[in-house]
Amino acid sequence: MAGSAVAWPRVYEERGLLSWLTTVDHKRIGILYILGAGFFALIGGLEALLIRTQLAVPNNRVLVGEAYNQVLTMHGTTMIFLVVMPVLAGLGNYVVPLMIGARDMAYPRLNAFGVWMFLLGGLFLNLSFLLGGAPDAGWFGYAPLTAKTFSKGTGIDFWILGLQLLGISSITSSINFVSTILLLRAPGLTLNRLPLFAWTTLVTAFLILFAMPSISAALFLLFLDRHLGTHFFNPAAGGDPLLWQHLFWFFGHPEVYIMILPAMGIVSEVLPVFSRKPIFGYTAVAYSSVAIGFIGFTVWAHHMFAVGLPPVVNAFFSAASMLVAVPTAIKVFNWIATIWGGAVRYRTPFLFAAAFVALFVIGGLSGLFLAAVPVDWQVTDTYFVVAHFHYTLFGGSMFAIVAGIYYWFPKITGRFLDERLGRLHFALQFIGFNLTFFPMHFLGLSGMPRRVYTYAPGLGWEGLNLLATVGAFILALGFVVFFVNIARSLVAGERAPDDPWDGHTLEWLTSSPPPPYNFARIPVIHSRRPAWDRKYTGNPHPHPVIEAAEGNDRVGEVETSEEPIHLPSPSLWPLILAAGLTVFALGLVTHWIFIPVGLLLFALGLVRWVQQPLFPEAHGTSS
Amino acid sequence: MARTGGAIRGWARGGEAGLVILSAGLAGCSAQSPAILAPVSPKGRAEAELFWFILAITAFVFVVVEALLLYAVIRFRARDPQAIPPQIHGNRALEVSWTTVTALGLAVIFAMTWRTMAATSTPPAEAIPVKVIGHQWWWEFQYPTLGITTANELVIPVGRPIRLTVTAADVIHSFWVPQLGGKMDAIPGRENLLWLQADVEGTYYGQCAELCGASHANMRLRVRVVSDSEFQRWVEAQRAPAAQPVEPLAQKGYQVFMSKACVGCHTIDGTPARGKVGPNLTHVGSRTTIAAGLLENTPENLARWLDNPPAVKPGSLMPRLGLTPEEIQALVAYLSSLK
Amino acid sequence: MASHHPTVGSEIAVDSRKLGVWVFLASEVIFFASLIVSYLVLHNRVTSGPTAHEALTLTIPTINTMILLTSSVAMVLALAHLRDGNRRASIAWLLTTAWLGICFLILKAVEYSQHLHEGLTPSVNVFGSAYYTVTGFHAAHVAVGVIWILSVALGLRRRLSPQNDVLVETVGLYWHFVDLVWVAIFMVVYLLR
C-alpha cells in the first residue's frame, strides 16, 4: 500500500545541510521560518531587556542617547518583521497545506525563496550593528529625522534596504498562500468548510499584498531623498514629512492586523479542540476576519491624531477605529461561547489560548481610549500606547503563537513538549507579562512619554518602571524555560501519535511528523471537522479513537480521490536568488563591488530557476 | 498534574487584580506627577472627563467579559475524560444581540468623543498668541504681540487663553504639557494650532513627545502660570535688554562670552551676541531650569553644563568648548545675573 | 502536486500561475497608486526651479502612449496566434511587442535628456523628484517586461509544450498592466499639468 504506490525524489529523505538549503518542501520551509524567528526573538528579547535595564532607575547610564535609540528601533523592527510575522508565516506554511489536504504550496520554489529572503534579510538588518550602527529613528522612521542631514550614518539605509528585502519575502509568501488556499483544497473542501487558521492566513495574505507596497514606495522615496538629493520629505523644498506618515501608516495599520489575524486563527483552532466542541459561530468568526481586514485599511490616520489634520478627518478615523472593535468583539464572544458548555482540558496549548483572550481584551479596550481623539491627544506617544500594543501584540499574538507551537509541535516533530515545563513557562510568562506591561498604562497617564532613554526622578515614575523591569526579567525566564522545553523535547520528548489532542482538522489524519507527500491519498471532505467526524459521527461508540501510526495510509477508512503523487525537485536557485538580492543591497550600503556581484548572483539564480523544471520528470514548466 | 494548571490560572488572575491596585497605588503615590488625570485647564479637564467616561464603560466590559471567560474556563472543566459535550455550532439570536450591544456601546463612546472634540476645538478670541518652535533639543517661544523671544520656559498668566502656533526648525517634535491638555506635533514646514489655558498658578512640567534624536529624552520644558500682575512684570523685564554686569566676576564672564564661540549661537539683547542657533539667553537667569528643562538653574548645574554639554545631553549641538574652571565660574556669574 | 491543473475540489478553475500573476499585479496597483498619490500631493509645491507646466511637453508622451497601446494589441495578437497553433507568428508578434517597448524606452530616454538639458533634475525641486520617480519606476517596469517577453519568445522557439499559452498569457497580463499604468501616468502627469 505504502512505498510502491508513491514516487517522490529520494532526496526528500536526506538529511544534511544541502538537503535543507535546497528544500522546497513546505514543512521544512515552515521549520526554517520558525527557527529563524526563534533566533531573532533571542536578539529582540535581549534588546528589550537592555531597554528595561536602562529604564529601571532614573538617570541610568547603561544605554544612553543614540545607542538607546538604536536598541529601541531594532527591538521594534525585530519583533515585528523578524519574529511575529515569520513565525506566523512558518506555522502557516507548515500547517495550512496539511489542513486543506494539499501536498505542498502552489509555488514551492517561490516558497523557498521567501524563507531565504527572510533569513538573509534579517541577518542583513542586524549586520548594521557591526557596520556603523543600527538604525535609530524608531521602527516607524519618521521623516525628516531619517533624512541624511539628521541621520548621517548608514543605519537608516540598512533599515530601508532590510525592510525592502523582508517585504519581498512577505509578498511572495502571500502570493503563495492565496493561490494555495484558493486552488489546492482537497475535493469537497469548500470555503465554507475551510479551517479558521486557513481563513485568517488567506485574509492576512491579502492584507500583506495591499499594504506592503505602500511602505515599499515610501522606502524608495526615502532612499532617493537620502542619496539622490530628491525632496519628497524635505519641507524646505516643498516636500512633506506628513507624506511619509500617510504612506507608512497606510501600511502600518494593516500590519498590526497582519500580526493579529493569524494568531486569532490559531486560537480559533485550539479552543474548540480543547473544549471538545466546534467553534461557536463559524461563519461570524470567518467573516469577522474579512471585516477586520477591510476596516483595517480605513483607520491609518489614528496614528496621526496629533499632527494637525482637520477635525472632521480626525473624527472619521476615530469612528472607523471604533468600528473595527465590532468584528473583534464578535470573535471574543464566540471564543468564550466555544469554551462554554464544553469539556475543557487544561493542556498547555489551551492555557495560552485562553490567556490570549483575556489579555487581548485588555489590549482592545485600551485601544478604545486611543480611538477617542481628545483622549488620544493626551495618551498618544506615551507609555499608555506601549502598554496597549504590547497587550495586543504580546498578550495577543505572542501568546497565541506559543499556543500554536505547543499545539503543533507533536505534529511537526512527533514528540510532545513537556507538560510540566509548559505550565511553569505559562505561569512565568503570564505573571511576567502583566507585571511588565500593566504598570505602563499608569506611566502613560502620569505623563511619561515614549522612546525616552531616561527620565527625571521625582515625577512619580520610578516605582512603576522598576516594577516593569522586574516583570521583564520574569518574562525572560519564562522564555528560557520555553527554549529548554523545546530543546529537551526534541531529543527526549514523549512520543506523540498522529492525533495527540483528539483534533478536528485534517492535519491530525496523517502521521506525526507527516511523510514528505503529506497524505498517501487526498481525502474527500464532507464537513468542517473531517478528523472529528471520522472518529465520532456515525461511530456507535463515542469514545476518542486515537490510533497509533500504521503504515502510510492514514485515510484508509475515508473515501479518497485517486491521484498520482508528484513532488517537486529540490532547488538551490531560490537561495542563490535571495543571496543575490542581499549582496546587492549590501553593495548599496557598503562597498560598491557587491553591487555587480549581487546582480550576477541574482541573474544566475533567476536564469537557472527558470530553466530547471519544477518536477523531476520535466512535467510542465517552472513555478 | 492537570489540576495545577487551573490553580495557577486562578492564582494568576487574582494576582492580576492585585497588580491593578498596586499599580494604581504606586502611580497615585506621587503627587508631583504631571498626570493627565490631574488637569488644571479646561481642555485638560474635558479630555480627562472623556477618559473617565470611557473608563467606566470599558471597566464594566472588562469585568463582565473576563468574568464570563474565567467562569467558562473553570465551570466547564472536563470531569470525565471521555465525555463529549453537546456540539453546539452557534446561536443566531445570541450573536446578533451581542453584536448589537457592542455597536451601540461604541456609538455612545463615539458620540461623547465627537462632543468633546466640538467643545474644545476653537480657542477663545482674545487669546495671547505664542509661537512655539521645536529645535533639537530645546524649545523656542516667541510672543509676537509682546516682542519677546525666550526659550524652554513658557510664562503665561493664569486664567487667560493662549493660542500656540507650533512648528519645528529641524525634525518633528511634539509639544506636551500633560496637565494643560493634549499634545500637538511640531512639524517643520507646518504651523499647527494648539490653544491652552491654565486655571491654577504653579509650575507645570512638559516634555517633547516625538522621537527627535539622541536627546529626545532631554527635551523638556516648564510652563510657569502666574498672576496677571506678575505676568505684566515678567513681560516688562523680558522686553528690556540684558542687564549690564555689575560685579567683577560677572563682567569677566561677559568678556569670556563675547570672545568665545558663544556669540555664534546665542542672542543676548543689547550685546554683540546675535546668534540664532541656540536658545535666547537674554534673561536666562530668570528661568527655573536650564538645558531645556533638564537641570535646576543653579550655579553648580550651570557650571556642569558649560563644562561639557554633550556629557549632559548626548548629541548636543553645543560642543565642549574647553573652558577653564575660572572661565566657567565667570560665565556662571554673568549668566546668573541675566535676570 | 496539482499546481498547473485545477484541483478537483477547488471551486475556482484558474491556472495557478495566472492567479499568481493577477495577485502580484494587485499589489503592484497599490505600489503605483502610492507613487502617483505622492506625485499628486507634491508636484505643484515648487518654490523654485521648473514647474510641471513649464517643463513638460506633450509630443513624446503622446507618441509613447500610441506605442504602448499598439504594443498591447501586438501582445493580444501573439496570444491569439499561439492559441491557433501558429507558433512562428506568435513569436513574431512577441518580438514586435518587445520592439515597441524598446522604442518607448528610447523615446523616454530622449525626453529625459531634454529635461535634464533644461535644468529639470530629480534634485532641483520636489516636482523634479516626483516626476522622475513615478515615470522612472514605470520605465523600469517596461524594461523588465521587455526582458520577460524576449525570454518567453526564446522559450517558445526552443520547445513545444502545452504550457506555452499560459506563459504568454501571464507575460501578457503583466504587459497590459504596465500599459494601463502608463495611461494613468499620462493623464495625471502630462494632461493635468
CSV table of C-alpha atoms in Angstrom, one decimal, chain A residues 47-306:
chain,number,residue,atom,x,y,z
A,47,GLU,CA,17.2,44.3,23.2
A,48,ALA,CA,14.1,44.5,25.4
A,49,LEU,CA,16.0,43.6,28.5
A,50,LEU,CA,18.6,46.2,27.7
A,51,ILE,CA,15.8,48.8,27.4
A,52,ARG,CA,14.2,47.7,30.7
A,53,THR,CA,17.5,47.7,32.5
A,54,GLN,CA,18.3,51.2,31.4
A,55,LEU,CA,14.8,52.4,32.5
A,56,ALA,CA,14.8,50.6,35.8
A,57,VAL,CA,16.0,53.7,37.6
A,58,PRO,CA,16.1,57.3,36.6
A,59,ASN,CA,19.2,58.9,35.1
A,60,ASN,CA,20.7,55.5,34.4
A,61,ARG,CA,23.8,55.3,32.2
A,62,VAL,CA,23.6,51.7,30.9
A,63,LEU,CA,22.4,52.7,27.4
A,64,VAL,CA,22.0,56.4,26.5
A,65,GLY,CA,21.4,58.6,23.6
A,66,GLU,CA,21.9,57.2,20.1
A,67,ALA,CA,22.8,53.8,21.4
A,68,TYR,CA,19.5,53.5,23.2
A,69,ASN,CA,17.7,54.7,20.1
A,70,GLN,CA,19.4,52.0,18.1
A,71,VAL,CA,18.3,49.3,20.5
A,72,LEU,CA,14.7,50.5,20.7
A,73,THR,CA,14.5,50.8,16.9
A,74,MET,CA,15.9,47.3,16.4
A,75,HIS,CA,13.7,45.8,19.2
A,76,GLY,CA,10.6,47.0,17.5
A,77,THR,CA,11.7,46.2,14.0
A,78,THR,CA,13.0,42.8,15.0
A,79,MET,CA,9.9,41.7,16.9
A,80,ILE,CA,7.5,42.8,14.1
A,81,PHE,CA,9.4,41.8,11.0
A,82,LEU,CA,11.7,39.1,12.2
A,83,VAL,CA,9.7,37.3,14.9
A,84,VAL,CA,5.9,37.7,14.8
A,85,MET,CA,5.4,37.8,11.0
A,86,PRO,CA,7.9,35.0,10.2
A,87,VAL,CA,6.7,32.6,12.9
A,88,LEU,CA,3.1,33.0,11.8
A,89,ALA,CA,4.3,32.5,8.2
A,90,GLY,CA,6.1,29.5,9.3
A,91,LEU,CA,3.2,27.9,11.2
A,92,GLY,CA,1.0,28.8,8.2
A,93,ASN,CA,3.5,27.2,5.8
A,94,TYR,CA,3.7,24.0,7.8
A,95,VAL,CA,0.0,23.6,8.7
A,96,VAL,CA,-2.2,25.2,6.1
A,97,PRO,CA,-1.4,22.8,3.2
A,98,LEU,CA,-2.0,19.9,5.6
A,99,MET,CA,-5.2,21.4,6.8
A,100,ILE,CA,-6.5,21.8,3.3
A,101,GLY,CA,-5.4,18.4,2.1
A,102,ALA,CA,-2.7,19.7,-0.3
A,103,ARG,CA,0.7,18.2,-0.9
A,104,ASP,CA,2.6,21.5,-0.9
A,105,MET,CA,2.1,25.1,-1.5
A,106,ALA,CA,1.2,26.3,-5.0
A,107,TYR,CA,4.7,27.7,-5.8
A,108,PRO,CA,7.3,25.5,-3.9
A,109,ARG,CA,10.4,27.3,-5.1
A,110,LEU,CA,8.9,30.7,-4.6
A,111,ASN,CA,8.2,29.5,-1.1
A,112,ALA,CA,11.9,28.6,-0.6
A,113,PHE,CA,12.9,31.9,-2.0
A,114,GLY,CA,10.6,33.6,0.6
A,115,VAL,CA,12.2,31.9,3.6
A,116,TRP,CA,15.8,32.6,2.4
A,117,MET,CA,14.9,36.2,1.8
A,118,PHE,CA,13.6,36.4,5.3
A,119,LEU,CA,16.7,34.8,6.9
A,120,LEU,CA,19.2,36.8,4.8
A,121,GLY,CA,17.2,40.0,5.1
A,122,GLY,CA,17.2,39.6,8.9
A,123,LEU,CA,20.9,39.0,9.0
A,124,PHE,CA,21.4,42.0,6.7
A,125,LEU,CA,19.4,44.2,9.0
A,126,ASN,CA,21.3,43.1,12.1
A,127,LEU,CA,24.6,43.5,10.3
A,128,SER,CA,24.1,47.2,10.8
A,129,PHE,CA,25.2,46.8,14.4
A,130,LEU,CA,28.6,45.8,13.2
A,131,LEU,CA,28.9,48.1,10.2
A,132,GLY,CA,28.5,51.6,11.5
A,133,GLY,CA,25.5,51.4,13.8
A,134,ALA,CA,21.9,50.1,13.7
A,135,PRO,CA,19.0,52.4,12.6
A,136,ASP,CA,18.0,54.7,15.4
A,137,ALA,CA,14.9,56.6,14.2
A,138,GLY,CA,12.3,54.2,15.6
A,139,TRP,CA,10.6,51.3,13.7
A,140,PHE,CA,8.4,53.9,12.0
A,141,GLY,CA,11.3,56.1,10.8
A,142,TYR,CA,9.6,59.5,10.7
A,143,ALA,CA,11.0,62.0,8.2
A,144,PRO,CA,12.8,64.3,8.4
A,145,LEU,CA,14.7,62.6,11.3
A,146,THR,CA,15.6,59.9,8.7
A,147,ALA,CA,17.0,62.4,6.2
A,148,LYS,CA,20.7,62.4,5.5
A,149,THR,CA,21.1,65.7,7.4
A,150,PHE,CA,19.8,64.3,10.7
A,151,SER,CA,20.9,60.6,10.3
A,152,LYS,CA,24.3,60.7,8.7
A,153,GLY,CA,25.4,57.2,9.1
A,154,THR,CA,24.3,54.1,7.2
A,155,GLY,CA,21.9,52.8,9.9
A,156,ILE,CA,18.8,54.2,8.2
A,157,ASP,CA,20.0,52.7,4.8
A,158,PHE,CA,20.3,49.3,6.4
A,159,TRP,CA,16.8,49.8,7.7
A,160,ILE,CA,15.4,50.8,4.3
A,161,LEU,CA,17.0,48.0,2.4
A,162,GLY,CA,16.4,45.4,5.1
A,163,LEU,CA,12.7,46.2,5.1
A,164,GLN,CA,12.6,46.1,1.3
A,165,LEU,CA,14.2,42.6,1.3
A,166,LEU,CA,11.8,41.4,4.0
A,167,GLY,CA,8.9,43.0,2.1
A,168,ILE,CA,9.8,40.9,-0.9
A,169,SER,CA,9.7,37.8,1.2
A,170,SER,CA,6.3,38.7,2.6
A,171,ILE,CA,4.8,39.5,-0.7
A,172,THR,CA,6.0,36.2,-2.4
A,173,SER,CA,4.8,34.3,0.6
A,174,SER,CA,1.4,35.9,0.4
A,175,ILE,CA,1.0,35.2,-3.3
A,176,ASN,CA,1.7,31.6,-2.4
A,177,PHE,CA,-0.9,31.5,0.3
A,178,VAL,CA,-3.6,33.0,-1.9
A,179,SER,CA,-3.1,30.5,-4.7
A,180,THR,CA,-2.7,27.6,-2.4
A,181,ILE,CA,-5.8,28.2,-0.4
A,182,LEU,CA,-7.9,29.1,-3.3
A,183,LEU,CA,-6.7,26.4,-5.7
A,184,LEU,CA,-5.3,23.5,-3.9
A,185,ARG,CA,-8.0,22.5,-1.5
A,186,ALA,CA,-9.0,18.8,-1.2
A,187,PRO,CA,-12.2,17.8,-3.0
A,188,GLY,CA,-15.2,18.8,-1.0
A,189,LEU,CA,-13.3,21.4,1.0
A,190,THR,CA,-15.4,24.5,0.1
A,191,LEU,CA,-14.5,27.8,1.5
A,192,ASN,CA,-17.4,27.3,3.9
A,193,ARG,CA,-15.5,24.4,5.4
A,194,LEU,CA,-12.1,26.0,5.5
A,195,PRO,CA,-10.4,25.8,8.9
A,196,LEU,CA,-10.3,29.2,10.6
A,197,PHE,CA,-6.5,29.3,10.7
A,198,ALA,CA,-6.5,28.9,6.9
A,199,TRP,CA,-9.2,31.7,6.7
A,200,THR,CA,-7.1,34.1,8.7
A,201,THR,CA,-4.0,33.1,6.7
A,202,LEU,CA,-5.9,33.9,3.5
A,203,VAL,CA,-7.1,37.3,4.7
A,204,THR,CA,-3.7,38.2,6.1
A,205,ALA,CA,-2.1,37.3,2.7
A,206,PHE,CA,-4.4,39.9,1.0
A,207,LEU,CA,-3.6,42.4,3.7
A,208,ILE,CA,0.1,42.0,3.0
A,209,LEU,CA,-0.4,42.3,-0.7
A,210,PHE,CA,-2.3,45.6,-0.4
A,211,ALA,CA,-0.3,47.1,2.5
A,212,MET,CA,3.3,46.3,1.9
A,213,PRO,CA,3.6,48.2,-1.5
A,214,SER,CA,2.8,51.4,0.4
A,215,ILE,CA,5.7,51.1,2.7
A,216,SER,CA,7.9,49.9,-0.2
A,217,ALA,CA,7.1,53.0,-2.1
A,218,ALA,CA,7.8,55.2,0.9
A,219,LEU,CA,11.1,53.4,1.5
A,220,PHE,CA,12.1,54.0,-2.1
A,221,LEU,CA,11.3,57.7,-1.8
A,222,LEU,CA,13.3,58.0,1.4
A,223,PHE,CA,16.3,56.2,-0.2
A,224,LEU,CA,16.1,58.7,-3.1
A,225,ASP,CA,15.9,61.6,-0.7
A,226,ARG,CA,19.0,60.4,1.2
A,227,HIS,CA,21.1,59.5,-1.8
A,228,LEU,CA,19.9,61.3,-5.0
A,229,GLY,CA,19.0,64.6,-3.4
A,230,THR,CA,15.3,64.4,-4.0
A,231,HIS,CA,12.9,66.3,-1.8
A,232,PHE,CA,9.9,64.2,-1.1
A,233,PHE,CA,10.1,64.7,2.7
A,234,ASN,CA,12.1,67.9,2.8
A,235,PRO,CA,9.9,70.8,3.8
A,236,ALA,CA,12.4,73.4,2.8
A,237,ALA,CA,11.9,72.4,-0.9
A,238,GLY,CA,8.2,71.8,-0.9
A,239,GLY,CA,8.4,68.2,0.4
A,240,ASP,CA,6.1,67.0,3.1
A,241,PRO,CA,7.0,65.0,6.2
A,242,LEU,CA,3.4,64.0,6.5
A,243,LEU,CA,3.5,62.2,3.2
A,244,TRP,CA,5.9,59.8,4.9
A,245,GLN,CA,3.5,59.3,7.7
A,246,HIS,CA,0.5,58.6,5.5
A,247,LEU,CA,2.3,56.2,3.3
A,248,PHE,CA,3.9,54.5,6.3
A,249,TRP,CA,0.7,54.2,8.3
A,250,PHE,CA,-1.3,53.1,5.3
A,251,PHE,CA,0.9,50.0,5.6
A,252,GLY,CA,1.5,50.3,9.4
A,253,HIS,CA,-2.0,49.8,10.5
A,254,PRO,CA,-2.9,46.8,8.3
A,255,GLU,CA,0.4,45.5,9.5
A,256,VAL,CA,-0.9,45.1,13.1
A,257,TYR,CA,-3.8,43.1,11.7
A,258,ILE,CA,-1.4,41.1,9.7
A,259,MET,CA,0.2,40.2,13.0
A,260,ILE,CA,-3.0,39.5,15.0
A,261,LEU,CA,-5.3,37.8,12.5
A,262,PRO,CA,-3.3,34.5,12.1
A,263,ALA,CA,-2.9,34.5,15.8
A,264,MET,CA,-6.6,34.7,16.2
A,265,GLY,CA,-6.8,31.9,13.7
A,266,ILE,CA,-4.6,29.7,16.0
A,267,VAL,CA,-6.9,30.5,18.9
A,268,SER,CA,-9.9,29.5,16.8
A,269,GLU,CA,-8.3,26.1,16.2
A,270,VAL,CA,-7.0,25.5,19.7
A,271,LEU,CA,-10.1,26.4,21.8
A,272,PRO,CA,-12.5,24.1,20.0
A,273,VAL,CA,-10.2,21.1,20.3
A,274,PHE,CA,-9.6,21.5,24.0
A,275,SER,CA,-13.2,22.2,24.7
A,276,ARG,CA,-14.3,19.3,22.5
A,277,LYS,CA,-16.9,21.3,20.7
A,278,PRO,CA,-16.9,23.1,17.4
A,279,ILE,CA,-16.1,26.8,17.2
A,280,PHE,CA,-19.2,28.8,18.1
A,281,GLY,CA,-20.5,30.8,15.2
A,282,TYR,CA,-18.0,29.7,12.5
A,283,THR,CA,-19.5,32.0,9.9
A,284,ALA,CA,-19.3,35.0,12.1
A,285,VAL,CA,-15.7,34.2,13.1
A,286,ALA,CA,-14.7,33.7,9.4
A,287,TYR,CA,-16.4,36.9,8.1
A,288,SER,CA,-15.2,39.0,11.1
A,289,SER,CA,-11.7,38.3,9.9
A,290,VAL,CA,-12.6,39.7,6.5
A,291,ALA,CA,-14.3,42.7,8.1
A,292,ILE,CA,-11.3,43.4,10.3
A,293,GLY,CA,-9.1,43.2,7.2
A,294,PHE,CA,-11.3,45.7,5.2
A,295,ILE,CA,-11.8,48.2,8.1
A,296,GLY,CA,-8.2,47.9,8.9
A,297,PHE,CA,-7.4,49.8,5.7
A,298,THR,CA,-9.5,52.8,6.7
A,299,VAL,CA,-8.1,53.7,10.1
A,300,TRP,CA,-4.4,54.5,9.5
A,301,ALA,CA,-4.6,58.2,10.5
A,302,HIS,CA,-5.4,57.3,14.1
A,303,HIS,CA,-1.7,57.2,14.5
A,304,MET,CA,-1.6,60.8,13.4
A,305,PHE,CA,-4.3,62.5,15.5
A,306,ALA,CA,-1.7,64.9,16.9
